[in-house]
């Protein structure tokens, strides 16, 4: 590919979003039939009512492609210059997921790579994609978060099985001006490997979490990163119209909103319907909230996430005018403008 001008005067601008969920829904009632738990216990501690779970015939790559197709149809780019996929659950250790996703979209010959930062992966991917645009490597970058986290807990673990679902979300970024709707302010990122064992899995079926410690770190890190991201954007916290936090569980996101002084009706939420979908969480939330009208053009929006690593991040932007509910235009060989 040919390098394009970047520089301090340009910004990465959100111009399309998309989402994909497996068709199979697992309700709390389904779980209580086989686990020592109750619907009331799950709801009161997590806010989760149901989650979507992929079968053996639906891979992380499949979900990523479906979300990407919708984002491309929403953004209608002339070209796509790079693909970044954030995932903790790739289909294979090697090769990476992103080149396969790009190829299935008909985007061969462009740079494509994966990154893993747990549930904060999407924000790390946004920062990476924005850097590609700033460096002049890309005009337009496709960022996908895709995970099949329902595979990670041990099947009998009543404390973790109810938390996780599968899904993918995607955002299309283009080069633009820092003062336009959709322009990303500087992305705030952080990590602390001394807490690596607080969320851990060596292979599917082995996930373990230290719940109380994870809760404390998640609230502290997301709150701090959000304050830093608002400052980087030149905002006061009172300027925030919408908080879009990683959907770990409703108690965590509610505590974060309270710490920041964001009214509860300004906190976007879909965890009840999808559970914790990892790197897919925030782009799924943005797509659903735009489609149902909770997130509107001009809303000053703060994104924040925390996950295994430990890793966390936040970024601010003024939400652009998008239409993710529009059916995606695509062909069997890839995507096409409609």
mmCIF file of C-alpha atoms in Angstrom:
data_model
loop_
_atom_site.group_PDB
_atom_site.id
_atom_site.type_symbol
_atom_site.label_atom_id
_atom_site.label_comp_id
_atom_site.label_asym_id
_atom_site.label_seq_id
_atom_site.Cartn_x
_atom_site.Cartn_y
_atom_site.Cartn_z
ATOM 1 C CA UNK A 1 0.000 0.000 0.000
ATOM 2 C CA UNK A 2 1.024 3.637 -0.506
ATOM 3 C CA UNK A 3 1.727 5.847 2.495
ATOM 4 C CA UNK A 4 -0.568 8.851 2.916
ATOM 5 C CA UNK A 5 0.035 12.175 4.666
ATOM 6 C CA UNK A 6 -0.583 12.180 8.403
ATOM 7 C CA UNK A 7 0.585 14.747 10.898
ATOM 8 C CA UNK A 8 -0.485 16.723 13.930
ATOM 9 C CA UNK A 9 -3.391 18.385 12.133
ATOM 10 C CA UNK A 10 -5.288 15.168 11.443
ATOM 11 C CA UNK A 11 -7.438 12.963 13.661
ATOM 12 C CA UNK A 12 -8.988 9.511 13.537
ATOM 13 C CA UNK A 13 -12.732 9.979 13.045
ATOM 14 C CA UNK A 14 -15.419 7.344 13.702
ATOM 15 C CA UNK A 15 -17.516 7.017 10.539
ATOM 16 C CA UNK A 16 -19.174 3.593 10.818
ATOM 17 C CA UNK A 17 -20.158 1.003 13.416
ATOM 18 C CA UNK A 18 -21.399 -2.565 13.290
ATOM 19 C CA UNK A 19 -22.284 -5.478 15.546
ATOM 20 C CA UNK A 20 -22.807 -9.223 15.395
ATOM 21 C CA UNK A 21 -24.277 -11.641 17.927
ATOM 22 C CA UNK A 22 -24.774 -15.411 17.666
ATOM 23 C CA UNK A 23 -28.432 -16.378 17.201
ATOM 24 C CA UNK A 24 -28.440 -18.810 20.134
ATOM 25 C CA UNK A 25 -29.601 -17.144 23.363
ATOM 26 C CA UNK A 26 -28.941 -18.610 26.817
ATOM 27 C CA UNK A 27 -31.242 -17.214 29.496
ATOM 28 C CA UNK A 28 -30.722 -17.213 33.242
ATOM 29 C CA UNK A 29 -33.424 -19.874 33.427
ATOM 30 C CA UNK A 30 -31.351 -22.081 31.138
ATOM 31 C CA UNK A 31 -28.390 -21.726 33.502
ATOM 32 C CA UNK A 32 -30.343 -22.353 36.687
ATOM 33 C CA UNK A 33 -31.485 -25.654 35.226
ATOM 34 C CA UNK A 34 -27.906 -26.946 35.370
ATOM 35 C CA UNK A 35 -26.030 -24.723 37.855
ATOM 36 C CA UNK A 36 -26.431 -24.140 41.586
ATOM 37 C CA UNK A 37 -27.678 -20.567 41.131
ATOM 38 C CA UNK A 38 -30.864 -18.538 40.710
ATOM 39 C CA UNK A 39 -32.117 -15.879 38.359
ATOM 40 C CA UNK A 40 -32.316 -13.437 41.284
ATOM 41 C CA UNK A 41 -28.690 -14.120 42.271
ATOM 42 C CA UNK A 42 -27.432 -13.507 38.732
ATOM 43 C CA UNK A 43 -29.501 -10.365 38.158
ATOM 44 C CA UNK A 44 -28.719 -8.761 41.516
ATOM 45 C CA UNK A 45 -24.967 -9.220 41.169
ATOM 46 C CA UNK A 46 -24.490 -8.674 37.439
ATOM 47 C CA UNK A 47 -27.621 -7.200 35.848
ATOM 48 C CA UNK A 48 -27.428 -9.940 33.223
ATOM 49 C CA UNK A 49 -30.644 -11.597 32.025
ATOM 50 C CA UNK A 50 -29.439 -13.431 28.924
ATOM 51 C CA UNK A 51 -26.375 -13.838 26.763
ATOM 52 C CA UNK A 52 -25.675 -15.000 23.184
ATOM 53 C CA UNK A 53 -23.483 -18.088 22.798
ATOM 54 C CA UNK A 54 -21.858 -19.266 19.581
ATOM 55 C CA UNK A 55 -22.076 -22.880 18.534
ATOM 56 C CA UNK A 56 -19.246 -24.886 17.034
ATOM 57 C CA UNK A 57 -20.246 -23.650 13.585
ATOM 58 C CA UNK A 58 -19.674 -19.949 14.412
ATOM 59 C CA UNK A 59 -16.082 -18.870 14.994
ATOM 60 C CA UNK A 60 -14.506 -15.680 16.312
ATOM 61 C CA UNK A 61 -13.542 -14.906 12.712
ATOM 62 C CA UNK A 62 -17.142 -15.391 11.545
ATOM 63 C CA UNK A 63 -18.425 -12.946 14.164
ATOM 64 C CA UNK A 64 -15.697 -10.426 13.330
ATOM 65 C CA UNK A 65 -16.534 -10.532 9.627
ATOM 66 C CA UNK A 66 -20.262 -10.028 10.254
ATOM 67 C CA UNK A 67 -19.654 -6.970 12.448
ATOM 68 C CA UNK A 68 -17.105 -5.587 9.990
ATOM 69 C CA UNK A 69 -19.496 -5.908 7.055
ATOM 70 C CA UNK A 70 -22.067 -3.805 8.899
ATOM 71 C CA UNK A 71 -19.501 -1.155 9.868
ATOM 72 C CA UNK A 72 -18.296 -0.922 6.275
ATOM 73 C CA UNK A 73 -21.848 -0.575 4.994
ATOM 74 C CA UNK A 74 -22.517 2.134 7.586
ATOM 75 C CA UNK A 75 -19.314 4.073 6.831
ATOM 76 C CA UNK A 76 -19.255 3.446 3.046
ATOM 77 C CA UNK A 77 -15.492 3.940 2.616
ATOM 78 C CA UNK A 78 -13.871 4.125 -0.799
ATOM 79 C CA UNK A 79 -10.958 2.069 0.523
ATOM 80 C CA UNK A 80 -9.826 0.340 3.695
ATOM 81 C CA UNK A 81 -6.110 0.623 4.376
ATOM 82 C CA UNK A 82 -5.652 -1.486 7.528
ATOM 83 C CA UNK A 83 -7.476 -3.920 9.818
ATOM 84 C CA UNK A 84 -6.897 -4.329 13.554
ATOM 85 C CA UNK A 85 -8.674 -7.098 15.475
ATOM 86 C CA UNK A 86 -8.775 -7.187 19.284
ATOM 87 C CA UNK A 87 -9.505 -10.646 20.682
ATOM 88 C CA UNK A 88 -8.679 -12.898 23.619
ATOM 89 C CA UNK A 89 -10.199 -15.922 21.882
ATOM 90 C CA UNK A 90 -8.679 -16.292 18.408
ATOM 91 C CA UNK A 91 -9.664 -19.372 16.460
ATOM 92 C CA UNK A 92 -6.010 -20.409 16.242
ATOM 93 C CA UNK A 93 -2.785 -19.407 17.930
ATOM 94 C CA UNK A 94 -1.314 -18.952 14.454
ATOM 95 C CA UNK A 95 -2.080 -17.367 12.044
ATOM 96 C CA UNK A 96 -3.665 -14.211 13.444
ATOM 97 C CA UNK A 97 -7.375 -13.521 12.999
ATOM 98 C CA UNK A 98 -7.101 -10.117 11.292
ATOM 99 C CA UNK A 99 -5.519 -11.228 7.974
ATOM 100 C CA UNK A 100 -8.223 -13.867 7.595
ATOM 101 C CA UNK A 101 -10.948 -11.325 8.369
ATOM 102 C CA UNK A 102 -9.439 -8.918 5.842
ATOM 103 C CA UNK A 103 -9.241 -11.620 3.176
ATOM 104 C CA UNK A 104 -12.881 -12.607 3.704
ATOM 105 C CA UNK A 105 -13.821 -8.966 3.221
ATOM 106 C CA UNK A 106 -11.843 -8.870 -0.047
ATOM 107 C CA UNK A 107 -9.150 -6.684 1.541
ATOM 108 C CA UNK A 108 -5.969 -8.525 0.617
ATOM 109 C CA UNK A 109 -2.623 -6.767 0.450
ATOM 110 C CA UNK A 110 -3.228 -4.367 3.329
ATOM 111 C CA UNK A 111 -1.716 -4.551 6.838
ATOM 112 C CA UNK A 112 -3.817 -6.575 9.292
ATOM 113 C CA UNK A 113 -2.919 -7.707 12.786
ATOM 114 C CA UNK A 114 -4.351 -8.872 16.118
ATOM 115 C CA UNK A 115 -3.801 -7.554 19.604
ATOM 116 C CA UNK A 116 -4.770 -8.949 23.000
ATOM 117 C CA UNK A 117 -5.532 -6.702 25.969
ATOM 118 C CA UNK A 118 -8.460 -8.564 27.501
ATOM 119 C CA UNK A 119 -11.665 -6.596 27.816
ATOM 120 C CA UNK A 120 -9.689 -3.380 27.235
ATOM 121 C CA UNK A 121 -8.589 -4.687 23.847
ATOM 122 C CA UNK A 122 -10.955 -2.542 21.802
ATOM 123 C CA UNK A 123 -9.542 0.685 23.257
ATOM 124 C CA UNK A 124 -5.991 -0.528 22.646
ATOM 125 C CA UNK A 125 -7.024 -1.309 19.068
ATOM 126 C CA UNK A 126 -8.559 2.153 18.650
ATOM 127 C CA UNK A 127 -5.301 3.744 19.793
ATOM 128 C CA UNK A 128 -3.320 1.557 17.396
ATOM 129 C CA UNK A 129 -5.608 2.390 14.476
ATOM 130 C CA UNK A 130 -5.507 6.100 15.290
ATOM 131 C CA UNK A 131 -1.717 5.866 15.305
ATOM 132 C CA UNK A 132 -1.723 4.309 11.838
ATOM 133 C CA UNK A 133 -3.774 7.244 10.595
ATOM 134 C CA UNK A 134 -1.590 9.837 12.348
ATOM 135 C CA UNK A 135 1.580 8.224 10.958
ATOM 136 C CA UNK A 136 0.289 8.373 7.401
ATOM 137 C CA UNK A 137 0.164 4.583 7.077
ATOM 138 C CA UNK A 138 -3.601 4.553 6.536
ATOM 139 C CA UNK A 139 -6.455 6.864 5.581
ATOM 140 C CA UNK A 140 -9.128 4.438 6.752
ATOM 141 C CA UNK A 141 -8.783 1.709 9.362
ATOM 142 C CA UNK A 142 -11.229 -1.006 10.380
ATOM 143 C CA UNK A 143 -11.158 -1.863 14.099
ATOM 144 C CA UNK A 144 -12.906 -5.037 15.280
ATOM 145 C CA UNK A 145 -13.394 -6.435 18.769
ATOM 146 C CA UNK A 146 -14.470 -10.087 18.707
ATOM 147 C CA UNK A 147 -14.594 -12.675 21.465
ATOM 148 C CA UNK A 148 -16.162 -16.018 22.354
ATOM 149 C CA UNK A 149 -15.735 -15.643 26.105
ATOM 150 C CA UNK A 150 -18.459 -18.181 26.875
ATOM 151 C CA UNK A 151 -15.836 -20.850 26.103
ATOM 152 C CA UNK A 152 -13.500 -19.757 28.926
ATOM 153 C CA UNK A 153 -15.264 -20.612 32.246
ATOM 154 C CA UNK A 154 -15.414 -24.139 33.543
ATOM 155 C CA UNK A 155 -18.917 -25.417 32.670
ATOM 156 C CA UNK A 156 -19.819 -25.992 36.337
ATOM 157 C CA UNK A 157 -18.511 -22.657 37.675
ATOM 158 C CA UNK A 158 -21.645 -20.866 38.923
ATOM 159 C CA UNK A 159 -19.780 -17.595 39.543
ATOM 160 C CA UNK A 160 -18.274 -17.079 36.076
ATOM 161 C CA UNK A 161 -20.482 -18.957 33.597
ATOM 162 C CA UNK A 162 -23.374 -16.445 33.923
ATOM 163 C CA UNK A 163 -21.092 -13.497 33.169
ATOM 164 C CA UNK A 164 -19.923 -14.177 29.646
ATOM 165 C CA UNK A 165 -21.374 -14.091 26.163
ATOM 166 C CA UNK A 166 -20.045 -14.124 22.603
ATOM 167 C CA UNK A 167 -20.133 -11.384 19.999
ATOM 168 C CA UNK A 168 -18.289 -8.882 17.835
ATOM 169 C CA UNK A 169 -18.387 -5.165 17.241
ATOM 170 C CA UNK A 170 -16.597 -3.000 14.703
ATOM 171 C CA UNK A 171 -15.760 0.643 14.154
ATOM 172 C CA UNK A 172 -14.521 2.265 10.960
ATOM 173 C CA UNK A 173 -12.070 5.151 11.374
ATOM 174 C CA UNK A 174 -11.093 7.659 8.693
ATOM 175 C CA UNK A 175 -8.606 10.483 8.597
ATOM 176 C CA UNK A 176 -10.271 13.793 9.412
ATOM 177 C CA UNK A 177 -10.138 16.980 11.431
ATOM 178 C CA UNK A 178 -9.790 17.105 15.253
ATOM 179 C CA UNK A 179 -12.750 19.493 15.511
ATOM 180 C CA UNK A 180 -15.356 17.370 13.723
ATOM 181 C CA UNK A 181 -17.915 15.013 15.214
ATOM 182 C CA UNK A 182 -16.457 11.542 15.673
ATOM 183 C CA UNK A 183 -12.840 12.672 16.126
ATOM 184 C CA UNK A 184 -11.030 10.709 18.817
ATOM 185 C CA UNK A 185 -9.286 12.687 21.534
ATOM 186 C CA UNK A 186 -6.021 11.170 22.862
ATOM 187 C CA UNK A 187 -6.594 7.610 24.084
ATOM 188 C CA UNK A 188 -5.562 6.995 27.706
ATOM 189 C CA UNK A 189 -4.127 3.499 28.285
ATOM 190 C CA UNK A 190 -2.541 1.679 31.208
ATOM 191 C CA UNK A 191 -1.548 -1.723 32.551
ATOM 192 C CA UNK A 192 -0.329 -3.428 35.723
ATOM 193 C CA UNK A 193 1.054 -6.912 35.291
ATOM 194 C CA UNK A 194 1.399 -7.409 39.038
ATOM 195 C CA UNK A 195 -2.333 -8.165 38.925
ATOM 196 C CA UNK A 196 -2.094 -10.641 36.054
ATOM 197 C CA UNK A 197 -3.385 -13.546 38.136
ATOM 198 C CA UNK A 198 -6.605 -11.757 39.099
ATOM 199 C CA UNK A 199 -8.148 -12.784 35.753
ATOM 200 C CA UNK A 200 -6.523 -15.811 34.188
ATOM 201 C CA UNK A 201 -7.169 -18.694 31.805
ATOM 202 C CA UNK A 202 -4.601 -21.082 30.365
ATOM 203 C CA UNK A 203 -7.088 -22.628 27.928
ATOM 204 C CA UNK A 204 -10.875 -22.892 27.438
ATOM 205 C CA UNK A 205 -12.667 -24.097 30.556
ATOM 206 C CA UNK A 206 -10.057 -22.807 33.009
ATOM 207 C CA UNK A 207 -11.024 -19.166 33.616
ATOM 208 C CA UNK A 208 -10.560 -17.979 37.182
ATOM 209 C CA UNK A 209 -11.259 -14.533 38.619
ATOM 210 C CA UNK A 210 -10.661 -12.986 42.005
ATOM 211 C CA UNK A 211 -14.016 -11.216 42.067
ATOM 212 C CA UNK A 212 -13.595 -8.692 44.882
ATOM 213 C CA UNK A 213 -10.143 -7.573 43.720
ATOM 214 C CA UNK A 214 -11.269 -7.350 40.087
ATOM 215 C CA UNK A 215 -14.263 -5.234 41.113
ATOM 216 C CA UNK A 216 -12.078 -2.802 43.068
ATOM 217 C CA UNK A 217 -9.467 -2.476 40.342
ATOM 218 C CA UNK A 218 -12.083 -2.111 37.602
ATOM 219 C CA UNK A 219 -13.880 0.754 39.349
ATOM 220 C CA UNK A 220 -10.645 2.530 40.306
ATOM 221 C CA UNK A 221 -8.883 2.157 36.949
ATOM 222 C CA UNK A 222 -11.887 2.989 34.763
ATOM 223 C CA UNK A 223 -12.732 6.035 36.865
ATOM 224 C CA UNK A 224 -9.170 7.364 36.812
ATOM 225 C CA UNK A 225 -8.702 6.724 33.093
ATOM 226 C CA UNK A 226 -12.033 8.401 32.351
ATOM 227 C CA UNK A 227 -11.004 11.543 34.222
ATOM 228 C CA UNK A 228 -7.721 11.618 32.313
ATOM 229 C CA UNK A 229 -9.479 11.105 28.973
ATOM 230 C CA UNK A 230 -11.940 13.922 29.696
ATOM 231 C CA UNK A 231 -9.044 16.219 30.570
ATOM 232 C CA UNK A 232 -7.202 15.216 27.378
ATOM 233 C CA UNK A 233 -10.304 16.235 25.405
ATOM 234 C CA UNK A 234 -10.553 19.563 27.241
ATOM 235 C CA UNK A 235 -13.784 18.524 28.987
ATOM 236 C CA UNK A 236 -15.077 18.764 32.503
ATOM 237 C CA UNK A 237 -16.815 15.602 33.706
ATOM 238 C CA UNK A 238 -20.034 17.596 33.810
ATOM 239 C CA UNK A 239 -19.734 17.954 30.022
ATOM 240 C CA UNK A 240 -20.222 14.205 29.489
ATOM 241 C CA UNK A 241 -23.563 13.368 27.867
ATOM 242 C CA UNK A 242 -23.010 9.614 27.626
ATOM 243 C CA UNK A 243 -20.740 7.178 29.437
ATOM 244 C CA UNK A 244 -20.079 4.019 27.409
ATOM 245 C CA UNK A 245 -18.266 1.638 29.788
ATOM 246 C CA UNK A 246 -17.154 -1.906 29.140
ATOM 247 C CA UNK A 247 -20.103 -4.114 30.021
ATOM 248 C CA UNK A 248 -18.527 -6.291 32.693
ATOM 249 C CA UNK A 249 -21.553 -6.116 34.955
ATOM 250 C CA UNK A 250 -24.035 -3.434 35.903
ATOM 251 C CA UNK A 251 -22.703 -2.980 39.446
ATOM 252 C CA UNK A 252 -19.243 -2.043 38.161
ATOM 253 C CA UNK A 253 -20.568 0.387 35.555
ATOM 254 C CA UNK A 254 -22.948 1.951 38.067
ATOM 255 C CA UNK A 255 -20.114 2.499 40.564
ATOM 256 C CA UNK A 256 -17.931 4.049 37.842
ATOM 257 C CA UNK A 257 -20.717 6.434 36.814
ATOM 258 C CA UNK A 258 -21.188 7.461 40.452
ATOM 259 C CA UNK A 259 -17.470 8.050 40.926
ATOM 260 C CA UNK A 260 -17.480 10.319 37.887
ATOM 261 C CA UNK A 261 -20.683 12.128 38.800
ATOM 262 C CA UNK A 262 -22.359 10.976 35.573
ATOM 263 C CA UNK A 263 -26.148 10.626 36.012
ATOM 264 C CA UNK A 264 -27.332 7.046 35.738
ATOM 265 C CA UNK A 265 -29.567 7.865 32.784
ATOM 266 C CA UNK A 266 -26.435 9.016 30.911
ATOM 267 C CA UNK A 267 -24.795 5.613 31.381
ATOM 268 C CA UNK A 268 -25.240 3.376 28.338
ATOM 269 C CA UNK A 269 -26.003 -0.238 29.165
ATOM 270 C CA UNK A 270 -26.761 -3.460 27.292
ATOM 271 C CA UNK A 271 -25.132 -6.006 29.614
ATOM 272 C CA UNK A 272 -28.540 -7.418 30.539
ATOM 273 C CA UNK A 273 -29.058 -8.621 26.982
ATOM 274 C CA UNK A 274 -25.538 -9.693 25.962
ATOM 275 C CA UNK A 275 -23.413 -10.229 29.095
ATOM 276 C CA UNK A 276 -19.691 -9.549 29.127
ATOM 277 C CA UNK A 277 -18.483 -9.897 25.536
ATOM 278 C CA UNK A 278 -14.863 -8.862 26.133
ATOM 279 C CA UNK A 279 -13.255 -6.797 23.385
ATOM 280 C CA UNK A 280 -16.602 -6.735 21.565
ATOM 281 C CA UNK A 281 -18.339 -5.042 24.485
ATOM 282 C CA UNK A 282 -17.892 -1.332 23.712
ATOM 283 C CA UNK A 283 -18.436 -1.453 19.924
ATOM 284 C CA UNK A 284 -21.532 -3.624 20.489
ATOM 285 C CA UNK A 285 -22.790 -1.064 23.012
ATOM 286 C CA UNK A 286 -22.106 1.864 20.672
ATOM 287 C CA UNK A 287 -23.863 0.163 17.758
ATOM 288 C CA UNK A 288 -26.928 -0.839 19.777
ATOM 289 C CA UNK A 289 -27.182 2.557 21.494
ATOM 290 C CA UNK A 290 -26.948 4.419 18.185
ATOM 291 C CA UNK A 291 -29.537 2.182 16.562
ATOM 292 C CA UNK A 292 -32.066 2.592 19.398
ATOM 293 C CA UNK A 293 -31.530 6.338 19.808
ATOM 294 C CA UNK A 294 -29.868 6.430 23.224
ATOM 295 C CA UNK A 295 -26.677 7.733 21.596
ATOM 296 C CA UNK A 296 -27.262 10.694 19.297
ATOM 297 C CA UNK A 297 -25.103 12.956 17.112
ATOM 298 C CA UNK A 298 -23.481 15.638 19.242
ATOM 299 C CA UNK A 299 -23.452 13.622 22.467
ATOM 300 C CA UNK A 300 -20.128 14.090 24.257
ATOM 301 C CA UNK A 301 -19.264 10.451 24.863
ATOM 302 C CA UNK A 302 -16.702 8.842 27.137
ATOM 303 C CA UNK A 303 -15.582 5.253 26.472
ATOM 304 C CA UNK A 304 -13.768 3.277 29.170
ATOM 305 C CA UNK A 305 -12.778 -0.347 29.754
ATOM 306 C CA UNK A 306 -10.858 -2.639 32.099
ATOM 307 C CA UNK A 307 -9.759 -6.208 31.683
ATOM 308 C CA UNK A 308 -7.198 -8.948 32.147
ATOM 309 C CA UNK A 309 -3.591 -7.940 32.105
ATOM 310 C CA UNK A 310 -4.441 -5.932 34.077
ATOM 311 C CA UNK A 311 -5.167 -3.444 31.302
ATOM 312 C CA UNK A 312 -7.448 -0.435 31.015
ATOM 313 C CA UNK A 313 -8.199 2.616 28.918
ATOM 314 C CA UNK A 314 -10.520 5.477 28.059
ATOM 315 C CA UNK A 315 -11.166 7.947 25.240
ATOM 316 C CA UNK A 316 -13.522 10.842 24.577
ATOM 317 C CA UNK A 317 -15.303 11.865 21.390
ATOM 318 C CA UNK A 318 -18.369 13.767 20.256
ATOM 319 C CA UNK A 319 -20.645 11.203 18.671
ATOM 320 C CA UNK A 320 -21.131 11.499 14.880
ATOM 321 C CA UNK A 321 -24.240 10.983 12.735
ATOM 322 C CA UNK A 322 -24.334 7.268 11.889
ATOM 323 C CA UNK A 323 -26.950 4.782 10.677
ATOM 324 C CA UNK A 324 -25.964 1.298 11.914
ATOM 325 C CA UNK A 325 -29.522 -0.038 11.658
ATOM 326 C CA UNK A 326 -29.292 0.105 7.867
ATOM 327 C CA UNK A 327 -28.924 -3.392 6.364
ATOM 328 C CA UNK A 328 -25.293 -3.975 5.368
ATOM 329 C CA UNK A 329 -24.462 -4.070 1.686
ATOM 330 C CA UNK A 330 -22.291 -7.048 0.900
ATOM 331 C CA UNK A 331 -21.749 -9.812 -1.589
ATOM 332 C CA UNK A 332 -20.664 -13.393 -1.102
ATOM 333 C CA UNK A 333 -17.051 -12.385 -1.830
ATOM 334 C CA UNK A 334 -16.891 -9.401 0.483
ATOM 335 C CA UNK A 335 -18.527 -6.014 1.020
ATOM 336 C CA UNK A 336 -19.779 -3.395 -1.389
ATOM 337 C CA UNK A 337 -21.052 0.132 -1.184
ATOM 338 C CA UNK A 338 -24.838 0.514 -1.344
#
